[in-house]
Amino acid sequence: MKTTEFAATISEELQNSVGLISDEEAERLVDGILNAKKVFVAGGGRSGFMAKAFVMRMMHLGIDAYVIGETVTPTFTKDDLLIIGSGSGETKSLVSIAEKATMVGGTIVAATIYPQSTIGSLATFTVTLPGSPKDQSESDYKTIQPMGSLFEQTLLVFYDALILRFMEKQGLDSGKMYGNHANLE
Ligand SMILES: O=C([C@H](O)CO)[C@H](O)[C@H](O)COP(=O)(O)O
């Protein structure tokens, strides 16, 4: 198959998975972001790259948002929201973070393929994102892509869609957001 045909198939897979996300779950998360004092996003490996992209856009929106694990990330409190993106819902470091956040008492949201996973069970609520986990032997979900690639793409598109919904609700546009873009780069 040509590279462009692979790209077209990836795009079809992504369209199918995005079409299965619940609007109610997504809207609950948008409201959670609106009501939180600070927003923290966590993810391992490639899911963590998507977290960074999402937090950057939230910063452009003027939201007090942080990536878990960075040197400038402050204290998580009961008034804050933690979003954990994890396909498997079982990544050990993220389970520990979810357990600690549960003890603190803030709101925890798991964006995961498996709401019944350990991280999903610790969360205040979950958003289910269809896909195959990195260990594909544990799933029947069909994808031509290796490991959790489809989940990670779905996660990024979902995060970008949350940004658009937030912009719509707050009457923000790209021009206003660009004023917050880094100028020392
Ligand atoms: O980096 C990853 C890997 O390449 C899978 O495609 C994962 O994003 C990382 O291992 C985190 O896994 P999950 O918590 O299951 O998303």
PDB file of C-alpha atoms and ligand atoms in Angstrom:
ATOM      1  CA  MET A   1       0.000   0.000   0.000  1.00  0.00           C
ATOM      2  CA  LYS A   2       1.184   3.561  -0.705  1.00  0.00           C
ATOM      3  CA  THR A   3       1.916   5.912   2.203  1.00  0.00           C
ATOM      4  CA  THR A   4      -0.994   8.139   1.144  1.00  0.00           C
ATOM      5  CA  GLU A   5      -3.324   5.108   1.231  1.00  0.00           C
ATOM      6  CA  PHE A   6      -2.158   4.345   4.762  1.00  0.00           C
ATOM      7  CA  ALA A   7      -2.844   7.988   5.637  1.00  0.00           C
ATOM      8  CA  ALA A   8      -6.372   7.696   4.208  1.00  0.00           C
ATOM      9  CA  THR A   9      -7.022   4.516   6.211  1.00  0.00           C
ATOM     10  CA  ILE A  10      -5.749   6.178   9.405  1.00  0.00           C
ATOM     11  CA  SER A  11      -8.118   9.066   8.722  1.00  0.00           C
ATOM     12  CA  GLU A  12     -11.068   6.645   8.304  1.00  0.00           C
ATOM     13  CA  GLU A  13     -10.182   4.844  11.533  1.00  0.00           C
ATOM     14  CA  LEU A  14     -10.006   8.149  13.337  1.00  0.00           C
ATOM     15  CA  GLN A  15     -13.358   9.290  11.968  1.00  0.00           C
ATOM     16  CA  ASN A  16     -14.970   6.053  13.185  1.00  0.00           C
ATOM     17  CA  SER A  17     -13.488   6.269  16.681  1.00  0.00           C
ATOM     18  CA  VAL A  18     -14.304   9.972  17.130  1.00  0.00           C
ATOM     19  CA  GLY A  19     -17.895   9.220  16.076  1.00  0.00           C
ATOM     20  CA  LEU A  20     -18.280   6.890  19.070  1.00  0.00           C
ATOM     21  CA  ILE A  21     -17.425   9.478  21.769  1.00  0.00           C
ATOM     22  CA  SER A  22     -20.320  10.471  24.041  1.00  0.00           C
ATOM     23  CA  ASP A  23     -21.324  14.152  23.852  1.00  0.00           C
ATOM     24  CA  GLU A  24     -22.650  14.005  27.417  1.00  0.00           C
ATOM     25  CA  GLU A  25     -19.293  12.815  28.750  1.00  0.00           C
ATOM     26  CA  ALA A  26     -17.456  15.450  26.699  1.00  0.00           C
ATOM     27  CA  GLU A  27     -19.732  18.256  27.887  1.00  0.00           C
ATOM     28  CA  ARG A  28     -19.285  17.194  31.497  1.00  0.00           C
ATOM     29  CA  LEU A  29     -15.549  17.563  31.001  1.00  0.00           C
ATOM     30  CA  VAL A  30     -15.886  21.013  29.355  1.00  0.00           C
ATOM     31  CA  ASP A  31     -17.958  22.142  32.367  1.00  0.00           C
ATOM     32  CA  GLY A  32     -15.363  20.605  34.683  1.00  0.00           C
ATOM     33  CA  ILE A  33     -12.633  22.671  33.030  1.00  0.00           C
ATOM     34  CA  LEU A  34     -14.785  25.810  33.251  1.00  0.00           C
ATOM     35  CA  ASN A  35     -15.401  25.306  36.976  1.00  0.00           C
ATOM     36  CA  ALA A  36     -11.903  24.213  38.030  1.00  0.00           C
ATOM     37  CA  LYS A  37      -9.457  26.558  39.693  1.00  0.00           C
ATOM     38  CA  LYS A  38      -6.500  24.839  38.017  1.00  0.00           C
ATOM     39  CA  VAL A  39      -6.407  22.074  35.399  1.00  0.00           C
ATOM     40  CA  PHE A  40      -3.749  19.339  35.373  1.00  0.00           C
ATOM     41  CA  VAL A  41      -3.263  16.839  32.551  1.00  0.00           C
ATOM     42  CA  ALA A  42      -1.304  13.585  32.806  1.00  0.00           C
ATOM     43  CA  GLY A  43      -0.321  10.920  30.312  1.00  0.00           C
ATOM     44  CA  GLY A  44       2.533   8.484  29.708  1.00  0.00           C
ATOM     45  CA  GLY A  45       4.572   8.197  26.513  1.00  0.00           C
ATOM     46  CA  ARG A  46       2.657   9.301  23.418  1.00  0.00           C
ATOM     47  CA  SER A  47      -0.496   9.950  25.472  1.00  0.00           C
ATOM     48  CA  GLY A  48       1.720  12.376  27.413  1.00  0.00           C
ATOM     49  CA  PHE A  49       2.645  14.232  24.206  1.00  0.00           C
ATOM     50  CA  MET A  50      -1.075  14.764  23.575  1.00  0.00           C
ATOM     51  CA  ALA A  51      -1.405  16.084  27.149  1.00  0.00           C
ATOM     52  CA  LYS A  52       1.303  18.674  26.435  1.00  0.00           C
ATOM     53  CA  ALA A  53      -0.411  19.818  23.230  1.00  0.00           C
ATOM     54  CA  PHE A  54      -3.715  20.147  25.121  1.00  0.00           C
ATOM     55  CA  VAL A  55      -2.252  22.105  28.030  1.00  0.00           C
ATOM     56  CA  MET A  56      -0.549  24.494  25.598  1.00  0.00           C
ATOM     57  CA  ARG A  57      -3.903  25.345  24.005  1.00  0.00           C
ATOM     58  CA  MET A  58      -5.556  25.714  27.428  1.00  0.00           C
ATOM     59  CA  MET A  59      -2.820  28.202  28.329  1.00  0.00           C
ATOM     60  CA  HIS A  60      -3.678  30.102  25.106  1.00  0.00           C
ATOM     61  CA  LEU A  61      -7.297  30.184  26.304  1.00  0.00           C
ATOM     62  CA  GLY A  62      -6.166  31.762  29.588  1.00  0.00           C
ATOM     63  CA  ILE A  63      -6.839  28.618  31.661  1.00  0.00           C
ATOM     64  CA  ASP A  64      -4.442  27.940  34.561  1.00  0.00           C
ATOM     65  CA  ALA A  65      -3.305  24.580  33.176  1.00  0.00           C
ATOM     66  CA  TYR A  66      -0.300  22.331  33.832  1.00  0.00           C
ATOM     67  CA  VAL A  67       1.287  19.124  32.622  1.00  0.00           C
ATOM     68  CA  ILE A  68       1.939  16.608  35.408  1.00  0.00           C
ATOM     69  CA  GLY A  69       5.652  15.943  35.883  1.00  0.00           C
ATOM     70  CA  GLU A  70       7.021  19.292  34.697  1.00  0.00           C
ATOM     71  CA  THR A  71       9.255  21.345  36.999  1.00  0.00           C
ATOM     72  CA  VAL A  72       6.849  24.325  37.119  1.00  0.00           C
ATOM     73  CA  THR A  73       3.738  22.254  37.925  1.00  0.00           C
ATOM     74  CA  PRO A  74       2.211  23.415  41.258  1.00  0.00           C
ATOM     75  CA  THR A  75       0.203  21.683  44.015  1.00  0.00           C
ATOM     76  CA  PHE A  76      -3.013  19.860  43.136  1.00  0.00           C
ATOM     77  CA  THR A  77      -5.871  20.880  45.475  1.00  0.00           C
ATOM     78  CA  LYS A  78      -9.510  19.883  46.016  1.00  0.00           C
ATOM     79  CA  ASP A  79     -10.632  22.811  43.834  1.00  0.00           C
ATOM     80  CA  ASP A  80      -8.661  21.486  40.847  1.00  0.00           C
ATOM     81  CA  LEU A  81      -9.303  19.115  37.967  1.00  0.00           C
ATOM     82  CA  LEU A  82      -6.959  16.321  36.909  1.00  0.00           C
ATOM     83  CA  ILE A  83      -7.411  14.787  33.462  1.00  0.00           C
ATOM     84  CA  ILE A  84      -5.604  11.483  32.910  1.00  0.00           C
ATOM     85  CA  GLY A  85      -5.360  10.242  29.318  1.00  0.00           C
ATOM     86  CA  SER A  86      -4.536   6.555  29.321  1.00  0.00           C
ATOM     87  CA  GLY A  87      -5.580   4.021  26.708  1.00  0.00           C
ATOM     88  CA  SER A  88      -5.062   1.012  28.969  1.00  0.00           C
ATOM     89  CA  GLY A  89      -6.068   2.827  32.148  1.00  0.00           C
ATOM     90  CA  GLU A  90      -3.385   0.754  33.881  1.00  0.00           C
ATOM     91  CA  THR A  91      -0.090   2.648  33.402  1.00  0.00           C
ATOM     92  CA  LYS A  92       1.553   2.307  36.845  1.00  0.00           C
ATOM     93  CA  SER A  93       2.846   5.875  37.302  1.00  0.00           C
ATOM     94  CA  LEU A  94      -0.592   7.223  36.368  1.00  0.00           C
ATOM     95  CA  VAL A  95      -2.334   4.861  38.802  1.00  0.00           C
ATOM     96  CA  SER A  96      -0.146   6.319  41.609  1.00  0.00           C
ATOM     97  CA  ILE A  97      -0.981   9.861  40.508  1.00  0.00           C
ATOM     98  CA  ALA A  98      -4.699   9.038  40.451  1.00  0.00           C
ATOM     99  CA  GLU A  99      -4.489   7.481  43.935  1.00  0.00           C
ATOM    100  CA  LYS A 100      -2.718  10.549  45.344  1.00  0.00           C
ATOM    101  CA  ALA A 101      -5.203  12.926  43.676  1.00  0.00           C
ATOM    102  CA  THR A 102      -8.081  10.877  45.142  1.00  0.00           C
ATOM    103  CA  MET A 103      -6.609  11.386  48.620  1.00  0.00           C
ATOM    104  CA  VAL A 104      -6.312  15.145  48.000  1.00  0.00           C
ATOM    105  CA  GLY A 105      -9.959  15.239  46.930  1.00  0.00           C
ATOM    106  CA  GLY A 106     -10.001  17.100  43.614  1.00  0.00           C
ATOM    107  CA  THR A 107     -11.947  16.039  40.528  1.00  0.00           C
ATOM    108  CA  ILE A 108     -10.329  13.306  38.436  1.00  0.00           C
ATOM    109  CA  VAL A 109     -11.336  12.515  34.869  1.00  0.00           C
ATOM    110  CA  ALA A 110     -10.045   9.499  32.971  1.00  0.00           C
ATOM    111  CA  ALA A 111     -10.027   9.629  29.178  1.00  0.00           C
ATOM    112  CA  THR A 112      -9.555   5.951  28.408  1.00  0.00           C
ATOM    113  CA  ILE A 113     -10.595   3.000  26.306  1.00  0.00           C
ATOM    114  CA  TYR A 114     -11.536   1.181  29.514  1.00  0.00           C
ATOM    115  CA  PRO A 115     -13.727   3.056  32.025  1.00  0.00           C
ATOM    116  CA  GLN A 116     -13.627  -0.078  34.232  1.00  0.00           C
ATOM    117  CA  SER A 117      -9.794   0.037  34.417  1.00  0.00           C
ATOM    118  CA  THR A 118      -7.904   0.927  37.620  1.00  0.00           C
ATOM    119  CA  ILE A 119      -7.550   4.587  36.617  1.00  0.00           C
ATOM    120  CA  GLY A 120     -11.150   4.691  35.342  1.00  0.00           C
ATOM    121  CA  SER A 121     -12.372   3.278  38.667  1.00  0.00           C
ATOM    122  CA  LEU A 122     -10.436   5.906  40.659  1.00  0.00           C
ATOM    123  CA  ALA A 123     -11.825   8.749  38.515  1.00  0.00           C
ATOM    124  CA  THR A 124     -14.763  10.984  39.440  1.00  0.00           C
ATOM    125  CA  PHE A 125     -16.042  10.358  35.915  1.00  0.00           C
ATOM    126  CA  THR A 126     -14.710   8.947  32.674  1.00  0.00           C
ATOM    127  CA  VAL A 127     -14.764   9.766  28.973  1.00  0.00           C
ATOM    128  CA  THR A 128     -14.570   6.635  26.851  1.00  0.00           C
ATOM    129  CA  LEU A 129     -12.427   6.940  23.743  1.00  0.00           C
ATOM    130  CA  PRO A 130     -12.626   3.878  21.487  1.00  0.00           C
ATOM    131  CA  GLY A 131      -9.436   2.290  20.213  1.00  0.00           C
ATOM    132  CA  SER A 132      -7.025  -0.504  20.791  1.00  0.00           C
ATOM    133  CA  PRO A 133      -4.630  -0.453  23.774  1.00  0.00           C
ATOM    134  CA  LYS A 134      -0.854  -0.740  23.365  1.00  0.00           C
ATOM    135  CA  ASP A 135      -1.122  -4.482  24.108  1.00  0.00           C
ATOM    136  CA  GLN A 136      -3.386  -5.309  21.191  1.00  0.00           C
ATOM    137  CA  SER A 137      -3.776  -8.923  22.323  1.00  0.00           C
ATOM    138  CA  GLU A 138      -6.146  -7.544  24.992  1.00  0.00           C
ATOM    139  CA  SER A 139      -8.600  -6.050  22.481  1.00  0.00           C
ATOM    140  CA  ASP A 140     -10.820  -7.002  19.563  1.00  0.00           C
ATOM    141  CA  TYR A 141     -10.934  -3.401  18.255  1.00  0.00           C
ATOM    142  CA  LYS A 142      -9.742  -3.411  14.650  1.00  0.00           C
ATOM    143  CA  THR A 143      -6.958  -1.044  13.551  1.00  0.00           C
ATOM    144  CA  ILE A 144      -4.123  -1.319  11.036  1.00  0.00           C
ATOM    145  CA  GLN A 145      -1.940   0.801  13.323  1.00  0.00           C
ATOM    146  CA  PRO A 146       0.565  -0.459  15.875  1.00  0.00           C
ATOM    147  CA  MET A 147      -0.017  -0.478  19.630  1.00  0.00           C
ATOM    148  CA  GLY A 148      -2.082   2.469  20.913  1.00  0.00           C
ATOM    149  CA  SER A 149      -1.650   4.806  17.930  1.00  0.00           C
ATOM    150  CA  LEU A 150      -5.359   5.058  17.144  1.00  0.00           C
ATOM    151  CA  PHE A 151      -6.179   5.846  20.785  1.00  0.00           C
ATOM    152  CA  GLU A 152      -3.461   8.491  20.943  1.00  0.00           C
ATOM    153  CA  GLN A 153      -4.720  10.162  17.741  1.00  0.00           C
ATOM    154  CA  THR A 154      -8.294  10.022  19.037  1.00  0.00           C
ATOM    155  CA  LEU A 155      -7.104  11.585  22.296  1.00  0.00           C
ATOM    156  CA  LEU A 156      -5.482  14.528  20.478  1.00  0.00           C
ATOM    157  CA  VAL A 157      -8.548  15.143  18.290  1.00  0.00           C
ATOM    158  CA  PHE A 158     -10.772  14.913  21.380  1.00  0.00           C
ATOM    159  CA  TYR A 159      -8.581  17.396  23.272  1.00  0.00           C
ATOM    160  CA  ASP A 160      -8.645  19.787  20.280  1.00  0.00           C
ATOM    161  CA  ALA A 161     -12.439  19.452  20.083  1.00  0.00           C
ATOM    162  CA  LEU A 162     -12.706  20.363  23.791  1.00  0.00           C
ATOM    163  CA  ILE A 163     -10.705  23.518  23.029  1.00  0.00           C
ATOM    164  CA  LEU A 164     -13.127  24.469  20.230  1.00  0.00           C
ATOM    165  CA  ARG A 165     -16.144  23.877  22.488  1.00  0.00           C
ATOM    166  CA  PHE A 166     -14.543  25.968  25.209  1.00  0.00           C
ATOM    167  CA  MET A 167     -13.819  28.765  22.671  1.00  0.00           C
ATOM    168  CA  GLU A 168     -17.460  28.655  21.547  1.00  0.00           C
ATOM    169  CA  LYS A 169     -18.783  28.825  25.116  1.00  0.00           C
ATOM    170  CA  GLN A 170     -16.444  31.674  26.095  1.00  0.00           C
ATOM    171  CA  GLY A 171     -16.716  33.659  22.816  1.00  0.00           C
ATOM    172  CA  LEU A 172     -12.993  33.305  22.109  1.00  0.00           C
ATOM    173  CA  ASP A 173     -11.313  33.181  18.720  1.00  0.00           C
ATOM    174  CA  SER A 174      -7.892  32.284  17.419  1.00  0.00           C
ATOM    175  CA  GLY A 175      -6.855  35.959  17.231  1.00  0.00           C
ATOM    176  CA  LYS A 176      -7.529  36.533  20.938  1.00  0.00           C
ATOM    177  CA  MET A 177      -5.701  33.329  21.811  1.00  0.00           C
ATOM    178  CA  TYR A 178      -2.689  34.228  19.688  1.00  0.00           C
ATOM    179  CA  GLY A 179      -2.038  37.100  22.085  1.00  0.00           C
ATOM    180  CA  ASN A 180      -1.050  34.433  24.650  1.00  0.00           C
ATOM    181  CA  HIS A 181       1.237  32.543  22.275  1.00  0.00           C
ATOM    182  CA  ALA A 182       4.931  32.364  23.160  1.00  0.00           C
ATOM    183  CA  ASN A 183       6.842  35.222  21.560  1.00  0.00           C
ATOM    184  CA  LEU A 184      10.266  33.985  22.663  1.00  0.00           C
ATOM    185  CA  GLU A 185      10.627  30.972  20.396  1.00  0.00           C
TER     186      GLU A 185
HETATM  187  O1  LIG B   1       3.744   5.680  24.490  1.00  0.00           O
HETATM  188  C1  LIG B   1       2.835   4.882  24.451  1.00  0.00           C
HETATM  189  C2  LIG B   1       2.912   3.721  23.493  1.00  0.00           C
HETATM  190  O2  LIG B   1       3.763   4.024  22.416  1.00  0.00           O
HETATM  191  C3  LIG B   1       1.605   3.077  23.054  1.00  0.00           C
HETATM  192  O3  LIG B   1       1.243   3.280  21.698  1.00  0.00           O
HETATM  193  C4  LIG B   1       1.666   5.056  25.395  1.00  0.00           C
HETATM  194  O4  LIG B   1       1.063   6.297  25.146  1.00  0.00           O
HETATM  195  C5  LIG B   1       2.166   5.003  26.852  1.00  0.00           C
HETATM  196  O5  LIG B   1       2.799   3.780  27.071  1.00  0.00           O
HETATM  197  C6  LIG B   1       1.016   5.182  27.835  1.00  0.00           C
HETATM  198  O6  LIG B   1       0.088   4.126  27.693  1.00  0.00           O
HETATM  199  P1  LIG B   1      -1.424   4.312  28.090  1.00  0.00           P
HETATM  200  O7  LIG B   1      -1.432   4.852  29.511  1.00  0.00           O
HETATM  201  O8  LIG B   1      -2.019   2.937  28.012  1.00  0.00           O
HETATM  202  O9  LIG B   1      -2.060   5.284  27.128  1.00  0.00           O
END
